[in-house]
XYZ file of C-alpha atoms in Angstrom:
193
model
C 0.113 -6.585 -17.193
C -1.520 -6.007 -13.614
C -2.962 -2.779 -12.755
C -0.514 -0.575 -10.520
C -2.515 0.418 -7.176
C -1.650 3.112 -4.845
C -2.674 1.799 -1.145
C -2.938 2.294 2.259
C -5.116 3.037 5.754
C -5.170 6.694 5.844
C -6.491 9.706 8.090
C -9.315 11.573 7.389
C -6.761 14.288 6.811
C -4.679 12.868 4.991
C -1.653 11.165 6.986
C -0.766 7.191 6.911
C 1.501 7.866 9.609
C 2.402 10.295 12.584
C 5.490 12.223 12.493
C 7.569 9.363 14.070
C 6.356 7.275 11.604
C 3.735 5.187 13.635
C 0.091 4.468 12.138
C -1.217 4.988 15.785
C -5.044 4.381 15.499
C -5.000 3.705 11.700
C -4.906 0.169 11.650
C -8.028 -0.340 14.365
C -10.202 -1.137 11.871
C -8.049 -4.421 10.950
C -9.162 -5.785 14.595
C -12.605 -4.049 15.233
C -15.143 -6.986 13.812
C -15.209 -10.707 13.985
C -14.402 -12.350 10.216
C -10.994 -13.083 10.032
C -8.971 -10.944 7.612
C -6.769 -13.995 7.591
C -5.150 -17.045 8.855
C -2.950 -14.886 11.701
C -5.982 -14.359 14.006
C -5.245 -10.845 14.856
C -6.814 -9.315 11.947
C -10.547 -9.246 12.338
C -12.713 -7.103 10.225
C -16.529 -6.688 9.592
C -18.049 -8.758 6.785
C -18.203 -5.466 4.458
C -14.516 -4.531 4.937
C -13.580 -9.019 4.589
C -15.461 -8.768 1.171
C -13.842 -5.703 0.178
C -10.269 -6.191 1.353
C -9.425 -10.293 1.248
C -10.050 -10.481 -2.773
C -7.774 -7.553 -3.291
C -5.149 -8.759 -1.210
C -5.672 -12.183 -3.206
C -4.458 -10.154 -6.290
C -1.360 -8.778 -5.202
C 1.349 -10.477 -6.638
C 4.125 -7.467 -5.773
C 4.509 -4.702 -3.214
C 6.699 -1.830 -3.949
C 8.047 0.095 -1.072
C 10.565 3.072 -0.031
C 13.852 1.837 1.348
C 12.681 4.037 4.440
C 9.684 1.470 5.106
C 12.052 -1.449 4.450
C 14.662 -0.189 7.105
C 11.675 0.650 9.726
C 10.259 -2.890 9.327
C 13.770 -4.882 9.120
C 12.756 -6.051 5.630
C 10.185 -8.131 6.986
C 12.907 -10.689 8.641
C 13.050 -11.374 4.615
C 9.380 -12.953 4.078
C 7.295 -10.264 1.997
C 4.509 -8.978 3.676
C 1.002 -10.463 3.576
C 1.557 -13.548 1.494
C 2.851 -11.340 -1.252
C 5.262 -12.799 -3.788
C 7.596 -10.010 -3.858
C 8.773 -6.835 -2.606
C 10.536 -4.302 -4.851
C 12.341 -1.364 -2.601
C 13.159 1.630 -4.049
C 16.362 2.230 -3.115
C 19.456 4.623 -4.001
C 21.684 2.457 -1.727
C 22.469 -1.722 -2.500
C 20.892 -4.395 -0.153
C 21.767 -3.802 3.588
C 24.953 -5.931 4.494
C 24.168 -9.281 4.959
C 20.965 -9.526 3.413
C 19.965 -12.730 1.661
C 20.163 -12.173 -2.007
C 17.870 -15.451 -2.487
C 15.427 -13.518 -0.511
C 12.131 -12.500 -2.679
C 13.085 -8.350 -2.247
C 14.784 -6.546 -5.400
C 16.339 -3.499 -4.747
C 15.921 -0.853 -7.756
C 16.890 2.586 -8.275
C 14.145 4.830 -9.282
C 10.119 4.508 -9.217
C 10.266 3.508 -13.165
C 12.414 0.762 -12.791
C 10.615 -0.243 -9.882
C 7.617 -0.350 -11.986
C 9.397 -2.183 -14.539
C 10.567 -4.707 -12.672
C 7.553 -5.182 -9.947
C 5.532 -5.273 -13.307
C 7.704 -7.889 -14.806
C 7.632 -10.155 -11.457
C 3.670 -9.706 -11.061
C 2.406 -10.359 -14.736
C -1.098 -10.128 -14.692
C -1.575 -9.541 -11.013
C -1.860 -6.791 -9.520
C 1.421 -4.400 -8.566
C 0.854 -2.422 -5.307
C 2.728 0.646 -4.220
C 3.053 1.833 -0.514
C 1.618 5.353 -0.507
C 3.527 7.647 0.856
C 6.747 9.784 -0.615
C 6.967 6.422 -3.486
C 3.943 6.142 -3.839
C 3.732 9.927 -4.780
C 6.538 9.740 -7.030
C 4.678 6.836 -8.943
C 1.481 8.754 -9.318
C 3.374 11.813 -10.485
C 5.433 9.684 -13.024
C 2.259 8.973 -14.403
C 2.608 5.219 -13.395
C -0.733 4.808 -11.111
C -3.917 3.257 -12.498
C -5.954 3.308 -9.436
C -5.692 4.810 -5.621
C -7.282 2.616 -2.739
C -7.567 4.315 0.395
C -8.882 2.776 3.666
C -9.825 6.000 5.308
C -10.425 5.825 9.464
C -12.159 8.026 11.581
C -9.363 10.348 12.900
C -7.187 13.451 12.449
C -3.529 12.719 12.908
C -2.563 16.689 12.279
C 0.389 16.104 10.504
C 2.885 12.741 9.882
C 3.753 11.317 6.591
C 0.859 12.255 4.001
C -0.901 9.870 1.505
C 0.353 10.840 -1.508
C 4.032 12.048 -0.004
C 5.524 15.278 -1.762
C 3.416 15.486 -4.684
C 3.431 19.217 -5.650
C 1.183 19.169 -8.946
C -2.609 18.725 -9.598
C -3.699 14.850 -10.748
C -7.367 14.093 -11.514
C -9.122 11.126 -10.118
C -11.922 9.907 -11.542
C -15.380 9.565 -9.467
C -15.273 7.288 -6.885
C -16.069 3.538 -7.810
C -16.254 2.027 -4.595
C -17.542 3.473 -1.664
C -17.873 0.936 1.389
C -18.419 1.378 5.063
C -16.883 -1.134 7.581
C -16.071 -0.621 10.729
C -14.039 2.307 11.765
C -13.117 2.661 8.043
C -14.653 4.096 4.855
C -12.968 2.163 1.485
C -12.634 4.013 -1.253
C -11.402 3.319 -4.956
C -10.561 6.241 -7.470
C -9.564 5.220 -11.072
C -6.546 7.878 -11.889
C -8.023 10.224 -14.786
C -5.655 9.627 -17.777
């Protein structure tokens, strides 16, 4: 099975999003250099960040996501995200009226199953969870095998924070990757087991 990765662009204090839910300056870095991220032509990144980011993103086969993200994006008009595969939401409700249930989203109820079934969808690629209030629960249920953060030069104050309503200590290990791009510091923890 593929290794379950907890990402996102965060603040330097912590926040992937304001407290209306916008990333404000936290995506800059995606269009702050001149190698394309990918085939859009928006996203332009330095070299460092391209060599860092583009053969991760390669090696997502599933995103998992809050039912909150899904509603605030429209479910992607139904096409996952970034040339992913699939999407699993987490979800205590069924799929929004309407919805195409040949579209590649599966709508599960509870981080384990989601983990289950994003798991079962991805095989040996990699399975990555929005951080955030899932993305906490997933780390908490013991789930996570690694945390990615792309960390940009500013303080939000408060919003939405990285690792959502976790309330208990988890270890990371030392740092394995520790890149500078532009506007953006990567970083890679293994999660201590």
């Amino acid at each position: 099975m593929g290794r379950v990765v907890m990402y996102a662009s965060v603040s330097v204090d912590g926040f992937v999003a304001d407290e209306n839910d916008q990333p404000g300056p936290l995506f800059d870095w995606l269009t702050s250099g001149d190698v394309p991220l990918d085939d859009s032509g928006v996203l332009k990144v330095s070299q460092t960040s391209y060599d860092h980011t583009r053969p991760y993103w390669d090696q997502i086969g599933v995103t998992i996501a809050g039912r909150h993200v899904f509603d605030m994006t429209d479910g992607w008009d139904g096409k996952p995200p970034g040339g992913v595969e699939h999407v699993v939401v987490v979800t205590h409700r069924p799929m929004p009226e309407g919805w195409d249930p040949g579209a590649p989203f599966h709508f599960v109820d509870g981080v384990e199953a989601a983990v289950a079934k994003a798991q079962e969808l991805a095989g040996d690629r990699v399975v990555e969870v929005a951080a955030g209030d899932v993305g906490g629960q997933v780390l908490a249920a013991g789930l996570v095998d690694e945390v990615r953060m792309d960390v940009v030069p500013v303080v939000l104050g408060s919003g939405k924070r990285f690792f959502g309503s976790v309330d208990a200590q988890h270890l990371l290990e030392d740092p394995d990757v520790v890149l500078r791009g532009n506007r953006v510091l990567h970083l890679r923890y293994r999660v201590r087991r």
